[in-house]
Amino acid sequence: MADVRARLVTRVRGMLSEALGATRTRLATAEADLAAGRDRLARTRRAAAAVPARVGAARDRRLAEIDARHTARLAELARRAAAAAQREAPGAASAPWDRWQATPAGRSEPPGALRVGTVRLDGAEPVPALVPLLDAGHAHLAGGDRAGLATVVPALLLRSVGRADPGAVRLYGYDPEHLGGGLAGFAPLGTAGLLTFVGPGGLGRLLDDLVEQIRRINATVLAGEYGSLRELAAATGRRPEPWRVAVLLGGDELSRHERGQLDRVVRTGAACGVHLVVRGIELPDDPTVTRITVEPDDARVAGLPVVLDAPPPPALVTETCRTVASRVAAGPPPTPFTDLLPPPDEYWREDSAHGLSAPIGEGPHGRQVLLTLGDYPPHALIGGPSGTGKTNLIFAWIGALAARYSPAELEFYLLDFKEGVSFARFAQGRRDPSWLPHMRLVGINVNTDREFGLALLRFLAEELRRRADAAKKHEVTKLAELRAVDPDGHWPRIVAVVDEFQALLAGRDVVAREAADLLEDLARRGRSQGIHLVLASQDVRGIEALWGRPALVAQFTLRIALPKALRILAERNDAAQSLPRHHAVVNAESGLAEGNEVARIPSASDWETWSELQHRLWRMRPQDAAPARLFDGDAIPKLADAPDFRALTAPEQGVPRSPVALLGEIIDVQSRSAALRLPRAPGRNLAVLGTRVDEACAVLDAAARSLARQYRPGTARFSIACLDPDADPAARALYEDLEGDASWYDEETVPELMAEVGDGLGAPGAARTPHFLLLYAVDAAAAALAGKAGTRTGLEQLRRILHDGPERRTHVLAWWRGVARMRVDLGGAGARTDQIGAWVALDVQGGELGSSLYPGSGGPDWYPRPWRGLYFDRAVHRTGQVIIPYGPSR
C-alpha cells in the first residue's frame, strides 16, 4: 500500500515536475513574446510618430510640383494667347499707341480683331483684349464710367481705319448729344467722303440706308455664290465693297421701325461688311455682338475682366485721318496692265466680223468692264480734264484689242492734236525699231495742222466708199456679210482715234465745215462697214461744230468719262464728278445714268509696260507687214526719204515729156509729195511768195533736185540766179550738186541771163534743151532788170520768158518776197498773172493772194505758220493744198 502510495507520489511529483518545467518554458516564451511585442509596440509608436512629417513633406513636394506645372502651363497658354492675338490683330490692330502706325492688310486678308486693352494674368505677360469687328460683328458699350467708354470708341475706329486700305472703311456718325463732338478727331475723313455725320432725327434714314446696302450686296455682289464678303475676298483676292461702320452714340427711344431696322443690321450686317459700334442703345442678343461694360473699377469684354488701353493721342488720330483722306483723294493705284490681256497662247484668236470687244478695267465687284464697238455701240466719245488719264485709257484699250485681234482683223489710225509724242511709240523709231502691227497711221504734234486731220477723214471716207461699193457688188449690207461672201478680201475693222479732236472742228473756216460733214457721214454710215471713230477731248463745251449737229453726237453712244469730265455723259448724269483717279465711267447708253459702269483703269502708258506687249506682237507680225506711217508735225521731212522722189528716174533716151517738180510733202495720209508738172503748156511756171528765206530756198531746192533726177547729165540746163545774200549758201549748195548742168548768176549778170533766154526763145533753130531758171529773190534785181537788156528791158524779157518759155521747155521757178512785188514785176497792179500757173505762199495772208491768183473772191482761207506753205496749181486744184517744204539736203 505504502509502495503504491510512494509510486503515486513519485509519479505525481514527476508529473508536477514536468508540468513545472513546461510551465516555466511557456513562461519564458511568453515573456520573450511580451518583450518582442513591447519592442514592436515601441517601434510602431516611433514609426507612427514619423508618418505625419513624411506625409507633409510629400504633400508639400506634390503641391510644389502641381504649382510649377500650373505656372508653366499658364505661361504657355498666355504665350499662345498673345501669339494668337498677334496673328489675329497684327500691326495697327494691336500695336501700342507710342509705336502705332497704319499697316493695311492685304487685298484678301481681313483686318481681324481690334485691341481695346489687356487681360492681366498672375505670373504671365498680359494678353491683348480683342474685339472682333470688321467682317466679324458689332460692339455694344455699356456701363457707368463714361470716360472709360469714351476711350474705346476712338480706339476701335482708329485701328479699323489704320488696318484697312485707305478708303476701305467708311464711317457714319450719329451723335445727337454732342453733335459729332465725340468723333471730331476723325473729321478729316469727311473731305474724302469717308465720314458722314448724321444729325438728330436722322437715325432712321441711316438705318434704312444700311439695310439697303446689305440688300444690294446680297443681291448683286454675293449673288448666292458666297456667304459673305470675307469669303468672297478669300476666294477671289478682291474686296469689291468697303466696310461700313456706323457709330451710334445714344439718342431718344427708338421707334418700332428703327428698332426693326437695327435688329436687321445686327443679324445680317457682318456678312456684308456693315457693322455697328453702339453706346446708349440696346442691341439684341446675337452671336455677332461683343458686349463691353466699363464701370469705375471694373471693365469687361465679353465677361472677361480687362484693363483698358489709354485713348489714342488726338494728334495721331487727326494726322492718320488726314493721310488716309489725301491718299483716297489721290485715288488707288492702277491695276496691272496685264490684267487686260489674254494668256499669250490666246493672242489673236478673236474674230472681228461682228464687232470688237475687250476689257478696259476692273469693275467695283471685281469683274472686268468690257468696251464694245460694233453695230451698237458704233463709236466712242472719251472726255476728261488734263491729267486724269485719257492717254493711258487709250493705250489700255488699244493694247487690250491688239492682243485679241490680229492685224487682219483690226487696223488702227491714230491722231493726236495736242503737243506730245506719246503715240509715236506705235510706229517704228530710232529708239525702238518695233511697231504695233495693227497700226497704219500715227499723227503726232498736229495741233497746228488741222489739214492732216481732214486728210484722215477724207481717207476714211474713201475707204467707206470702197467698202460700200464692194457690199453693193455682193448684194450685202454689213461688214460681217461682206466678209462671209468675200473671204479672200481684206476687210478688217478700222478704229480711228482722234485725241483733242475739238482742234479739228475749231473755228468757222472751210476745214472745220468739211471735217464736221465728213465726221457726220462716217459716224452715220461707218458702223455698217466696220469703221469706228473714237474721239477724245479734255473739254467739249466750246465745240460748236460738233454740238450744233445733234445727229452726229447721237451716233457716239459709247461714252467714257474720266474724273471731272464735263458734258460727256447726259446732262443730269454727274457720276464722273466723284470718281477717284485711275477710274472711268463707261456708259454705252448715250450717257444716261442707268448705263453707268465704273472701271478701274490699269497703268498702260509707261514705256516698259507697253514695250513688252508691242515687241511680242511685233514678233508675231505677218511677213509682208509694213511699219505705220508716222506724221510728226514738228518734224521736217527730207526730200531723199520721199517715196515720190525715190521713184523718179531719167529715161534711157531723150527727155521726159512732162517733168515733175516736187515742192514739199502734202499733209495727207499717204505721205505724197506736192508735184508740179511742167509740160510744154502756157503758164507752167512757179512763184514762191513770202519773206521766209529758208523755206523759199527749200521749195526751190526740192524742185530743182527732183527735176535734175529726171534728166541724164547734159540733157537739161539749170540757171541759178541768187539775188539775196541770205539765200546764197542754199543756192550755192544746189549749184555745186548740179555740177556741169548748172550756171551761176548774180545781180550783175542776171540781165545777161534774161537777155540770152528771152532773145533765144524766138531765134530760128534755137536748141530746145529743157531749161529751168531758178531765181532767188528775183524782186531784188528790179533795178538791174529795169535797164536795157538787148532791145528790151530785163523785166520785159522776164515777162516774155514767163509767157512764151513753157511752150519751148523753158520754165521759171522764182521766189518773190511779196505778192505786191511780183505784181510790179509782172506789169503792175492791173497786170494779168496767167503766166504764173502755180504758186507756193509762205508768210503771205490769204487775203493778199486775191482773185487774180486764186479763184473766187477774197482769197483762200490761209493763215501762215512756220515751215508750212499753201500750194495752188491752176491746172489741177480747186482749193489750195497745204504742204511742208522739204528740209535742207545738206
Phi, psi and omega in degrees: 000317179294323179294321179296320179293319182295318180295324179294318180297317181299315180297318181297315180298322178298315181295318178295323179295317178297318180296320179295319179297316180296322181295315180298323178297314179296324179295318179296320178296317180296319179295320178297317179297322180296319179296318179296319179296316179297324178295317178298320179299319180295316180295319180299315180299321178292321179294318180297325179292333182274341184301309182304323180295316181293315180298319179296319179295318179296318178299316181297320178296318181295316179297321179296319179296315179299317180296318179296315179296321179297315180297316179297317179297318179297318178296320179295316178297320177296320178296316178296320179297318179296318178295318178296320178296322179294321177292319182285330183226070181280166173055234186296342181289339184215357184296144175299153186296331181287345177238019189276140170205156181295131178223087184298146176283169178291173184298323181257002182263121179289151179297338177080198182280167185232138184279139173236349181177205181224154173256122181270128178237134180299130176073011181221161178292149178299147179250133179301136174267117188250147176241115177289124183230281186297127183064013184230316184178210185229161179239129178243124183251136179210166177127170185269350182269089184294326178295319178294319178297326182292343178277337186283317185299305180297329178296313179298317184290316181295318179294325177296312181295320183284336182273340180261163175298149178306126180090353183278350177239126177244131184254144175233120184252125175238105186222074186293336182282314183254005176052047177087359181298331180291343180241023186301325182296339181268004184303324179304336178295336181297329181294336179258010179074020182260354178223126179236121177270132179253124183283172177306137181086356182262005183297319181299316179295321179297314180295322177299318181294319179296318178297321179294322177297318178298316179298315181296317181294318178297321186280319190249335183262302178287318172048035178079353181276330183227152181276339181201165176295327178296319178293319178299315181296321180293326183279325187252346184077008181230145174240105187281348184234146174282165168280139178243118183243116178261121180258109183252111185249076174079190181136187181286172177300136182287145173285173180296319179295315180297319179297319179296317179294321178298318179297323179294320178296318179299317185287321192243352189289321187300321181293337182253014177073024178249121189228156182239138167239108194238137172221129179089001177229132181286140174248147179290157176293128181201145180302338182276354184263123173258123184262131180239119178244137182229110173253167182307323183241012185205129175230136183223142174240116184054037178086353182266127181293135182223162171252114184291145173290159171294154179295154178295144179302136181304321180296324179294319179298310184295315182295319178297316181294322177296318179296316179298317181297319180293322179291323178292319178297325178288342179089155178289155178295151180292156177282165179296142179299329181297343177297337182273347189263146174285170174302145184306327180285357177249010176298141173063032179265345187277155178249132184260011184304320184255001177147177179241134180216133180202151177286150177245345180171184182264132178280173183296340180260014179084000179264149182288142176263124184265143170250131184234136171234126180189218175296325175205122355280147184270328186222161185232147176237123182245133180219145177176141179299165179302135178090000181267000172101028181294313179296320178299319179297317179298318177300314181299317181294314180299316181297316180297321178288315184296331179284337184262329186242136181284167177299337176286342181258340189208135173231145180246144169230120186241140179218129183237112183275351178272163178286123181158162185234023185299326181283349184296336182294341178287342181255167179291137182220175180291323181287323184222114182286351182282165174209162178282119186300336181282344190278128178253334182208136174227120177244123181234158179053044181255024183298335177254001182244068179297337179299330179291321175298320177295321178298320177298316180295322176297318179298315179295323177296321178293320177295322176298317178297319179298317180290322179295321177296319179295320179296320179294321180299320182268004176060047175231172183237336186241161181299318180301320179291320179296318180294329179290320183271345180228067185294339181273352179282161179260098184231062176286159170285145182246129175241116179254118182252124179238108180272139185056048185296342181298336177296327179292327184260003182290146177086182182237028184269183184293329179295313181296319181294314180293320179298318179295320179296316180293320178300316181296319180292317179295319180295325183281319186255346186293330184303319184287339182250014173075029176248118187240137180254136173235108182255132182234146182203153173283325183202126184248019183292329187258018184269086183296321183295335180269307185287346174281358181238082183300329179295328178288312181299325183297336180287340182269074185281339177270115181243134178235113185250123175272171184307132177070016180293145182245136171062016172277316177273178179297163189303320184261011179260101184252027184299331183288342185288339181249013181288140170281172177299156178066022177233161178210150172267120177257125186221115181261015182241043178059025175091002179292145189301326183291347179264007184291135167226132180261129181237140174267116190273131178290166175274113186234354191263351180285156190300310186295319181299313183286323186300321181300315179293315183298318180295322179296314180291325179297320178292340178271358189297152175297156183297327182267012182291139179246149179298157178292149173287124180252119175249117179247113182297341179267353181266147178258119183292156178254138180299320183296337181271351185288128178303321181294326178290316180295336180280347181286136176217159177268140177293152181293330179225148177069202182231157178295141181287329183220079181297158184239130174256119177273129188252335184170181180267129176288141176279086180212182186283327189270004179060040179278163177259146172286118187245128175253114178277139183238069176283178177278077183216152181300145173080003184278067175233163182235136173243128172257124190241128177141171184258000182280108187296309185299318182290319178297316178298322180296320180295312181294322180297313180296320180298314182294316182293321178292325176292316181299329181293342183264002181234140172288154181307134178086359182259000177213155183238138178236123177249119184249119178241115181251119185242010177232119183303328181292336180269354186301315181301317181292319180293321178297318179298319177295315181301316181293323182286333178281350175054233189288349182274357186243149175237149185248135178225153176230194185298328182281326186260354181295328175299324178296321178299315181298317182294316182298312184289316182296314180291330182285343181297326183258001183290135179293137178073013180295145180296144180253036175292132178305134185228127181239120179263116178254106188251112180268117180056054183299333181293341178289344180263017184303317181295317181293323182281346180287338179284179181289137173227085189078231179267357181232160172286163179298322179294322178295321178295320178300316180296322180294319179297316178299323185280313188257342188297314185305325181288347179246027178062030177241118186234142179255128172239099192236150177249119172252138184274014175181150180295319181298320179295322178296320180298319178298315181294334180273356176128005177112180186299327183268003183289149177283150180243022182298331183289348173263093184282340181211150178213157174236115180265129179259255179273059180236127179292149182302324181295335181287338184285331169061180185285338182287335179256341187224137181297151181086193182241148175090350179082173183282164172281087185225124178237112187301148174209159188303137175053041173224149177221157176254117184256133179220129177240118183303327186280348188236314195266148168263328177226165180293158182235121181284132180231162174247114179301143177290146181290168180304142182283342179249000000 
